[in-house]
């Protein structure tokens, strides 16, 4: 499969950021990877319209585990599909920190698949867990409880201590964890790495064994920078 280079804009963006889709298309007209932008949900529709006819896919940053109904503030996976999304991030550590459990992450991933979205299921350990030598067991336990029972999905390994900190896991740390994840889940899902991925470290990270792509936060807000990460991708893994 191609590597997946995914932008998580988090809570950043304005209506005119749809122009960034055109800018990215101009910078990466013929990507060797799958390219995805996950904007704040109010921008999903306009970005999807701008991305029509381009290789760029649009995704949500979360979805509800429920069907449409009385769930104030939640986003229905079916609505994301209607707006043109094809992927959705679930279980990001910034949502797990707000109390999202593995059980909910699994239910969200299954609802997403049921509605035709490809979920990216996020897992990762804290610094305290890594320093206690628990990183692999924490992540494999999260996988066991969060992954959907069936269907196509991707995984993003994001060590919490590397998110937005400028501190990146070493290639050795990444290789060890991605091998453990592959061993736990078998062949199939791509295993993305996330956590301070930027143009300067993208080549090394994307060539690390079992790395199926990158989930990029800060460096995805600027298309020059994000395009350089896309250019570092490998076409087949
Ligand atoms: O979803 C993206 C990750 O949280 C990584 O964010 P970052 O690239 O700003 O460290």
PDB file of C-alpha atoms and ligand atoms in Angstrom:
ATOM      1  CA  UNK A   1       0.000   0.000   0.000  1.00  0.00           C
ATOM      2  CA  UNK A   2       1.028   3.599  -0.447  1.00  0.00           C
ATOM      3  CA  UNK A   3       2.068   5.491   2.643  1.00  0.00           C
ATOM      4  CA  UNK A   4      -0.605   7.830   4.016  1.00  0.00           C
ATOM      5  CA  UNK A   5       0.477  11.381   4.783  1.00  0.00           C
ATOM      6  CA  UNK A   6      -2.312  12.900   6.859  1.00  0.00           C
ATOM      7  CA  UNK A   7      -2.739  16.477   8.092  1.00  0.00           C
ATOM      8  CA  UNK A   8      -4.531  16.967  11.392  1.00  0.00           C
ATOM      9  CA  UNK A   9      -5.279  20.678  11.508  1.00  0.00           C
ATOM     10  CA  UNK A  10      -6.738  20.281  15.027  1.00  0.00           C
ATOM     11  CA  UNK A  11      -8.612  23.499  16.019  1.00  0.00           C
ATOM     12  CA  UNK A  12      -6.989  25.642  13.337  1.00  0.00           C
ATOM     13  CA  UNK A  13      -8.542  26.959  10.144  1.00  0.00           C
ATOM     14  CA  UNK A  14     -10.817  29.544   8.573  1.00  0.00           C
ATOM     15  CA  UNK A  15     -13.168  29.331   5.576  1.00  0.00           C
ATOM     16  CA  UNK A  16     -10.476  30.623   3.219  1.00  0.00           C
ATOM     17  CA  UNK A  17      -8.222  27.703   4.193  1.00  0.00           C
ATOM     18  CA  UNK A  18      -9.976  25.756   1.419  1.00  0.00           C
ATOM     19  CA  UNK A  19      -7.382  27.557  -0.730  1.00  0.00           C
ATOM     20  CA  UNK A  20      -4.721  25.416   0.936  1.00  0.00           C
ATOM     21  CA  UNK A  21      -6.105  22.389  -0.923  1.00  0.00           C
ATOM     22  CA  UNK A  22      -5.368  24.097  -4.234  1.00  0.00           C
ATOM     23  CA  UNK A  23      -1.950  25.166  -2.968  1.00  0.00           C
ATOM     24  CA  UNK A  24      -1.114  21.602  -1.956  1.00  0.00           C
ATOM     25  CA  UNK A  25      -2.304  20.251  -5.306  1.00  0.00           C
ATOM     26  CA  UNK A  26       0.038  22.676  -7.066  1.00  0.00           C
ATOM     27  CA  UNK A  27       2.966  21.689  -4.830  1.00  0.00           C
ATOM     28  CA  UNK A  28       2.301  17.921  -5.050  1.00  0.00           C
ATOM     29  CA  UNK A  29       0.479  17.415  -8.384  1.00  0.00           C
ATOM     30  CA  UNK A  30       1.250  13.701  -8.633  1.00  0.00           C
ATOM     31  CA  UNK A  31       1.731  12.302  -5.115  1.00  0.00           C
ATOM     32  CA  UNK A  32       3.355   8.915  -4.626  1.00  0.00           C
ATOM     33  CA  UNK A  33       1.464   8.647  -1.315  1.00  0.00           C
ATOM     34  CA  UNK A  34      -2.143   8.944  -0.194  1.00  0.00           C
ATOM     35  CA  UNK A  35      -2.690  12.543   0.920  1.00  0.00           C
ATOM     36  CA  UNK A  36      -5.313  13.484   3.514  1.00  0.00           C
ATOM     37  CA  UNK A  37      -6.377  16.698   5.237  1.00  0.00           C
ATOM     38  CA  UNK A  38      -8.525  16.561   8.391  1.00  0.00           C
ATOM     39  CA  UNK A  39      -9.760  20.112   9.058  1.00  0.00           C
ATOM     40  CA  UNK A  40     -12.140  21.293  11.797  1.00  0.00           C
ATOM     41  CA  UNK A  41     -15.559  19.822  10.996  1.00  0.00           C
ATOM     42  CA  UNK A  42     -17.241  23.065   9.781  1.00  0.00           C
ATOM     43  CA  UNK A  43     -14.641  23.152   6.969  1.00  0.00           C
ATOM     44  CA  UNK A  44     -14.992  19.521   5.804  1.00  0.00           C
ATOM     45  CA  UNK A  45     -17.627  20.298   3.148  1.00  0.00           C
ATOM     46  CA  UNK A  46     -15.851  23.248   1.535  1.00  0.00           C
ATOM     47  CA  UNK A  47     -12.493  21.473   1.521  1.00  0.00           C
ATOM     48  CA  UNK A  48     -14.092  18.368  -0.016  1.00  0.00           C
ATOM     49  CA  UNK A  49     -15.603  20.490  -2.800  1.00  0.00           C
ATOM     50  CA  UNK A  50     -12.221  22.129  -3.471  1.00  0.00           C
ATOM     51  CA  UNK A  51     -10.521  18.709  -3.446  1.00  0.00           C
ATOM     52  CA  UNK A  52     -12.869  17.183  -6.019  1.00  0.00           C
ATOM     53  CA  UNK A  53     -10.877  15.890  -8.986  1.00  0.00           C
ATOM     54  CA  UNK A  54      -7.578  16.093  -7.055  1.00  0.00           C
ATOM     55  CA  UNK A  55      -5.712  13.266  -5.298  1.00  0.00           C
ATOM     56  CA  UNK A  56      -6.343  14.907  -1.910  1.00  0.00           C
ATOM     57  CA  UNK A  57      -8.776  13.195   0.464  1.00  0.00           C
ATOM     58  CA  UNK A  58     -10.644  14.943   3.269  1.00  0.00           C
ATOM     59  CA  UNK A  59     -11.385  13.493   6.708  1.00  0.00           C
ATOM     60  CA  UNK A  60     -12.935  14.286  10.065  1.00  0.00           C
ATOM     61  CA  UNK A  61     -11.044  14.631  13.350  1.00  0.00           C
ATOM     62  CA  UNK A  62     -13.576  12.559  15.324  1.00  0.00           C
ATOM     63  CA  UNK A  63     -17.072  11.113  14.970  1.00  0.00           C
ATOM     64  CA  UNK A  64     -19.807   9.983  17.294  1.00  0.00           C
ATOM     65  CA  UNK A  65     -20.339   6.322  18.069  1.00  0.00           C
ATOM     66  CA  UNK A  66     -24.080   6.991  17.866  1.00  0.00           C
ATOM     67  CA  UNK A  67     -26.493   7.372  15.008  1.00  0.00           C
ATOM     68  CA  UNK A  68     -27.910  10.864  14.422  1.00  0.00           C
ATOM     69  CA  UNK A  69     -29.979  12.082  17.341  1.00  0.00           C
ATOM     70  CA  UNK A  70     -29.822  13.832  20.688  1.00  0.00           C
ATOM     71  CA  UNK A  71     -26.021  14.110  21.076  1.00  0.00           C
ATOM     72  CA  UNK A  72     -25.255  17.823  21.364  1.00  0.00           C
ATOM     73  CA  UNK A  73     -21.902  18.826  19.956  1.00  0.00           C
ATOM     74  CA  UNK A  74     -21.157  15.449  18.370  1.00  0.00           C
ATOM     75  CA  UNK A  75     -20.586  14.804  14.648  1.00  0.00           C
ATOM     76  CA  UNK A  76     -22.370  11.962  12.866  1.00  0.00           C
ATOM     77  CA  UNK A  77     -20.121   9.760  10.722  1.00  0.00           C
ATOM     78  CA  UNK A  78     -22.882   9.675   8.104  1.00  0.00           C
ATOM     79  CA  UNK A  79     -22.826  13.485   7.890  1.00  0.00           C
ATOM     80  CA  UNK A  80     -19.064  13.455   7.347  1.00  0.00           C
ATOM     81  CA  UNK A  81     -19.636  11.080   4.420  1.00  0.00           C
ATOM     82  CA  UNK A  82     -22.362  13.305   2.998  1.00  0.00           C
ATOM     83  CA  UNK A  83     -19.979  16.268   3.173  1.00  0.00           C
ATOM     84  CA  UNK A  84     -17.328  14.337   1.219  1.00  0.00           C
ATOM     85  CA  UNK A  85     -15.070  12.862   3.911  1.00  0.00           C
ATOM     86  CA  UNK A  86     -13.538   9.435   3.364  1.00  0.00           C
ATOM     87  CA  UNK A  87     -11.417   9.108   6.533  1.00  0.00           C
ATOM     88  CA  UNK A  88     -11.857   9.988  10.205  1.00  0.00           C
ATOM     89  CA  UNK A  89      -9.379  10.167  13.090  1.00  0.00           C
ATOM     90  CA  UNK A  90     -10.615   8.450  16.272  1.00  0.00           C
ATOM     91  CA  UNK A  91      -9.031   8.182  19.702  1.00  0.00           C
ATOM     92  CA  UNK A  92      -6.547  11.035  19.321  1.00  0.00           C
ATOM     93  CA  UNK A  93      -4.677  11.506  22.608  1.00  0.00           C
ATOM     94  CA  UNK A  94      -6.104  15.017  22.931  1.00  0.00           C
ATOM     95  CA  UNK A  95      -9.558  13.411  23.087  1.00  0.00           C
ATOM     96  CA  UNK A  96      -8.437  10.494  25.263  1.00  0.00           C
ATOM     97  CA  UNK A  97      -7.059  13.127  27.701  1.00  0.00           C
ATOM     98  CA  UNK A  98     -10.583  14.559  27.876  1.00  0.00           C
ATOM     99  CA  UNK A  99     -11.906  11.192  29.063  1.00  0.00           C
ATOM    100  CA  UNK A 100     -12.462   9.173  25.880  1.00  0.00           C
ATOM    101  CA  UNK A 101     -12.158   5.474  26.682  1.00  0.00           C
ATOM    102  CA  UNK A 102     -10.922   2.578  24.545  1.00  0.00           C
ATOM    103  CA  UNK A 103     -14.493   1.280  24.468  1.00  0.00           C
ATOM    104  CA  UNK A 104     -15.765   4.524  22.933  1.00  0.00           C
ATOM    105  CA  UNK A 105     -12.872   4.648  20.465  1.00  0.00           C
ATOM    106  CA  UNK A 106     -13.727   1.138  19.277  1.00  0.00           C
ATOM    107  CA  UNK A 107     -17.418   2.040  18.942  1.00  0.00           C
ATOM    108  CA  UNK A 108     -16.534   5.178  16.984  1.00  0.00           C
ATOM    109  CA  UNK A 109     -14.237   3.214  14.652  1.00  0.00           C
ATOM    110  CA  UNK A 110     -16.963   0.626  14.049  1.00  0.00           C
ATOM    111  CA  UNK A 111     -19.617   3.292  13.402  1.00  0.00           C
ATOM    112  CA  UNK A 112     -17.213   5.030  10.990  1.00  0.00           C
ATOM    113  CA  UNK A 113     -16.598   1.798   9.051  1.00  0.00           C
ATOM    114  CA  UNK A 114     -20.304   1.045   9.029  1.00  0.00           C
ATOM    115  CA  UNK A 115     -20.927   4.413   7.385  1.00  0.00           C
ATOM    116  CA  UNK A 116     -18.155   4.017   4.780  1.00  0.00           C
ATOM    117  CA  UNK A 117     -15.305   5.949   6.418  1.00  0.00           C
ATOM    118  CA  UNK A 118     -11.797   4.583   6.962  1.00  0.00           C
ATOM    119  CA  UNK A 119     -10.854   5.307  10.586  1.00  0.00           C
ATOM    120  CA  UNK A 120      -7.351   6.156  11.751  1.00  0.00           C
ATOM    121  CA  UNK A 121      -7.227   4.738  15.282  1.00  0.00           C
ATOM    122  CA  UNK A 122      -4.721   6.607  17.467  1.00  0.00           C
ATOM    123  CA  UNK A 123      -2.715   5.020  20.268  1.00  0.00           C
ATOM    124  CA  UNK A 124       0.304   6.132  22.284  1.00  0.00           C
ATOM    125  CA  UNK A 125       1.928   6.165  25.692  1.00  0.00           C
ATOM    126  CA  UNK A 126       2.703   9.018  28.092  1.00  0.00           C
ATOM    127  CA  UNK A 127       6.232   9.961  29.088  1.00  0.00           C
ATOM    128  CA  UNK A 128       5.712   8.445  32.552  1.00  0.00           C
ATOM    129  CA  UNK A 129       4.588   5.160  30.981  1.00  0.00           C
ATOM    130  CA  UNK A 130       7.623   5.109  28.662  1.00  0.00           C
ATOM    131  CA  UNK A 131      10.016   5.862  31.500  1.00  0.00           C
ATOM    132  CA  UNK A 132       8.431   3.032  33.500  1.00  0.00           C
ATOM    133  CA  UNK A 133       9.173   0.633  30.637  1.00  0.00           C
ATOM    134  CA  UNK A 134       5.450   0.183  29.938  1.00  0.00           C
ATOM    135  CA  UNK A 135       5.224   1.743  26.453  1.00  0.00           C
ATOM    136  CA  UNK A 136       4.701  -1.468  24.471  1.00  0.00           C
ATOM    137  CA  UNK A 137       2.214  -2.968  26.925  1.00  0.00           C
ATOM    138  CA  UNK A 138       0.217   0.297  27.135  1.00  0.00           C
ATOM    139  CA  UNK A 139      -0.028   0.539  23.356  1.00  0.00           C
ATOM    140  CA  UNK A 140      -0.855  -3.127  22.770  1.00  0.00           C
ATOM    141  CA  UNK A 141      -3.554  -2.947  25.457  1.00  0.00           C
ATOM    142  CA  UNK A 142      -5.011   0.145  23.771  1.00  0.00           C
ATOM    143  CA  UNK A 143      -5.017  -1.681  20.436  1.00  0.00           C
ATOM    144  CA  UNK A 144      -6.731  -4.733  21.858  1.00  0.00           C
ATOM    145  CA  UNK A 145      -9.537  -2.604  23.306  1.00  0.00           C
ATOM    146  CA  UNK A 146      -9.850   0.124  20.647  1.00  0.00           C
ATOM    147  CA  UNK A 147      -9.579  -1.566  17.265  1.00  0.00           C
ATOM    148  CA  UNK A 148     -12.731  -2.343  15.296  1.00  0.00           C
ATOM    149  CA  UNK A 149     -13.783  -5.988  15.117  1.00  0.00           C
ATOM    150  CA  UNK A 150     -13.704  -5.939  11.309  1.00  0.00           C
ATOM    151  CA  UNK A 151     -13.286  -3.633   8.346  1.00  0.00           C
ATOM    152  CA  UNK A 152     -10.475  -1.535   6.900  1.00  0.00           C
ATOM    153  CA  UNK A 153      -8.655   0.941   9.100  1.00  0.00           C
ATOM    154  CA  UNK A 154      -5.280   2.526   9.758  1.00  0.00           C
ATOM    155  CA  UNK A 155      -3.443   2.979  13.062  1.00  0.00           C
ATOM    156  CA  UNK A 156      -1.512   6.057  14.203  1.00  0.00           C
ATOM    157  CA  UNK A 157       1.149   5.554  16.867  1.00  0.00           C
ATOM    158  CA  UNK A 158       1.628   8.902  18.567  1.00  0.00           C
ATOM    159  CA  UNK A 159       3.746   8.980  21.726  1.00  0.00           C
ATOM    160  CA  UNK A 160       2.040  11.686  23.787  1.00  0.00           C
ATOM    161  CA  UNK A 161       5.361  13.168  24.845  1.00  0.00           C
ATOM    162  CA  UNK A 162       6.273  13.844  21.193  1.00  0.00           C
ATOM    163  CA  UNK A 163       3.075  15.693  20.209  1.00  0.00           C
ATOM    164  CA  UNK A 164       3.553  19.405  19.661  1.00  0.00           C
ATOM    165  CA  UNK A 165       6.744  19.354  21.727  1.00  0.00           C
ATOM    166  CA  UNK A 166       9.367  19.322  18.991  1.00  0.00           C
ATOM    167  CA  UNK A 167      10.651  16.132  20.625  1.00  0.00           C
ATOM    168  CA  UNK A 168      10.508  13.212  18.176  1.00  0.00           C
ATOM    169  CA  UNK A 169      10.869   9.555  19.032  1.00  0.00           C
ATOM    170  CA  UNK A 170      14.151   8.111  17.748  1.00  0.00           C
ATOM    171  CA  UNK A 171      14.081   5.886  14.674  1.00  0.00           C
ATOM    172  CA  UNK A 172      14.908   3.016  17.049  1.00  0.00           C
ATOM    173  CA  UNK A 173      11.943   3.836  19.335  1.00  0.00           C
ATOM    174  CA  UNK A 174       9.641   4.040  16.311  1.00  0.00           C
ATOM    175  CA  UNK A 175      10.941   0.808  14.750  1.00  0.00           C
ATOM    176  CA  UNK A 176      10.532  -1.080  18.027  1.00  0.00           C
ATOM    177  CA  UNK A 177       6.976   0.136  18.626  1.00  0.00           C
ATOM    178  CA  UNK A 178       5.832  -0.311  15.026  1.00  0.00           C
ATOM    179  CA  UNK A 179       7.190  -3.879  15.038  1.00  0.00           C
ATOM    180  CA  UNK A 180       5.267  -4.565  18.263  1.00  0.00           C
ATOM    181  CA  UNK A 181       2.093  -3.107  16.757  1.00  0.00           C
ATOM    182  CA  UNK A 182       2.510  -5.151  13.549  1.00  0.00           C
ATOM    183  CA  UNK A 183       3.011  -8.251  15.642  1.00  0.00           C
ATOM    184  CA  UNK A 184      -0.188  -7.477  17.553  1.00  0.00           C
ATOM    185  CA  UNK A 185      -2.449  -6.628  14.598  1.00  0.00           C
ATOM    186  CA  UNK A 186      -1.024  -8.720  11.767  1.00  0.00           C
ATOM    187  CA  UNK A 187      -0.778  -7.577   8.163  1.00  0.00           C
ATOM    188  CA  UNK A 188      -3.322  -5.096   6.860  1.00  0.00           C
ATOM    189  CA  UNK A 189      -3.524  -1.710   8.537  1.00  0.00           C
ATOM    190  CA  UNK A 190      -0.959   0.958   7.802  1.00  0.00           C
ATOM    191  CA  UNK A 191       0.809   2.099  10.951  1.00  0.00           C
ATOM    192  CA  UNK A 192       1.364   5.854  10.824  1.00  0.00           C
ATOM    193  CA  UNK A 193       3.761   7.674  13.118  1.00  0.00           C
ATOM    194  CA  UNK A 194       2.763  11.023  14.626  1.00  0.00           C
ATOM    195  CA  UNK A 195       4.550  13.438  16.918  1.00  0.00           C
ATOM    196  CA  UNK A 196       6.575  16.456  15.744  1.00  0.00           C
ATOM    197  CA  UNK A 197       6.963  15.129  12.181  1.00  0.00           C
ATOM    198  CA  UNK A 198       8.468  17.890  10.034  1.00  0.00           C
ATOM    199  CA  UNK A 199      10.386  18.225   6.764  1.00  0.00           C
ATOM    200  CA  UNK A 200      13.722  17.838   8.561  1.00  0.00           C
ATOM    201  CA  UNK A 201      12.911  14.404  10.027  1.00  0.00           C
ATOM    202  CA  UNK A 202      10.358  13.071   7.528  1.00  0.00           C
ATOM    203  CA  UNK A 203      12.771  11.110   5.344  1.00  0.00           C
ATOM    204  CA  UNK A 204      14.246   9.187   8.281  1.00  0.00           C
ATOM    205  CA  UNK A 205      10.846   8.496   9.873  1.00  0.00           C
ATOM    206  CA  UNK A 206       9.125   7.432   6.653  1.00  0.00           C
ATOM    207  CA  UNK A 207      11.944   4.997   5.850  1.00  0.00           C
ATOM    208  CA  UNK A 208      11.807   3.328   9.247  1.00  0.00           C
ATOM    209  CA  UNK A 209      10.535  -0.274   8.974  1.00  0.00           C
ATOM    210  CA  UNK A 210       6.749  -0.715   9.363  1.00  0.00           C
ATOM    211  CA  UNK A 211       6.055   3.030   9.125  1.00  0.00           C
ATOM    212  CA  UNK A 212       3.052   3.332   6.820  1.00  0.00           C
ATOM    213  CA  UNK A 213       2.832   7.102   6.834  1.00  0.00           C
ATOM    214  CA  UNK A 214       2.627  10.112   9.116  1.00  0.00           C
ATOM    215  CA  UNK A 215      -0.066  11.954  11.059  1.00  0.00           C
ATOM    216  CA  UNK A 216       1.129  15.546  11.062  1.00  0.00           C
ATOM    217  CA  UNK A 217      -0.108  18.352  13.307  1.00  0.00           C
ATOM    218  CA  UNK A 218       1.804  21.630  13.424  1.00  0.00           C
ATOM    219  CA  UNK A 219       3.786  21.101  10.215  1.00  0.00           C
ATOM    220  CA  UNK A 220       0.574  20.435   8.272  1.00  0.00           C
ATOM    221  CA  UNK A 221      -0.723  23.993   8.676  1.00  0.00           C
ATOM    222  CA  UNK A 222       1.741  25.350   6.136  1.00  0.00           C
ATOM    223  CA  UNK A 223       1.461  23.748   2.694  1.00  0.00           C
ATOM    224  CA  UNK A 224       5.131  24.291   1.786  1.00  0.00           C
ATOM    225  CA  UNK A 225       6.112  22.336   4.866  1.00  0.00           C
ATOM    226  CA  UNK A 226       3.402  19.660   4.490  1.00  0.00           C
ATOM    227  CA  UNK A 227       4.267  19.159   0.808  1.00  0.00           C
ATOM    228  CA  UNK A 228       7.890  18.449   1.727  1.00  0.00           C
ATOM    229  CA  UNK A 229       6.717  15.669   4.052  1.00  0.00           C
ATOM    230  CA  UNK A 230       4.535  14.301   1.222  1.00  0.00           C
ATOM    231  CA  UNK A 231       7.551  14.312  -1.105  1.00  0.00           C
ATOM    232  CA  UNK A 232       9.482  12.230   1.458  1.00  0.00           C
ATOM    233  CA  UNK A 233       6.917   9.408   1.300  1.00  0.00           C
ATOM    234  CA  UNK A 234       7.649   5.998  -0.182  1.00  0.00           C
ATOM    235  CA  UNK A 235       5.181   4.750  -2.795  1.00  0.00           C
ATOM    236  CA  UNK A 236       5.025   1.106  -1.684  1.00  0.00           C
ATOM    237  CA  UNK A 237       5.497  -0.444   1.734  1.00  0.00           C
TER     238      UNK A 237
HETATM  239  O1  LIG B   1      -2.382  14.444  15.057  1.00  0.00           O
HETATM  240  C1  LIG B   1      -1.237  14.885  15.027  1.00  0.00           C
HETATM  241  C2  LIG B   1      -0.364  14.743  16.156  1.00  0.00           C
HETATM  242  O2  LIG B   1      -0.984  15.060  17.359  1.00  0.00           O
HETATM  243  C3  LIG B   1       1.001  15.328  16.005  1.00  0.00           C
HETATM  244  O3  LIG B   1       1.008  16.731  16.188  1.00  0.00           O
HETATM  245  P1  LIG B   1       2.390  17.514  15.948  1.00  0.00           P
HETATM  246  O4  LIG B   1       2.861  17.147  14.581  1.00  0.00           O
HETATM  247  O5  LIG B   1       2.034  18.967  16.075  1.00  0.00           O
HETATM  248  O6  LIG B   1       3.341  17.042  17.014  1.00  0.00           O
END
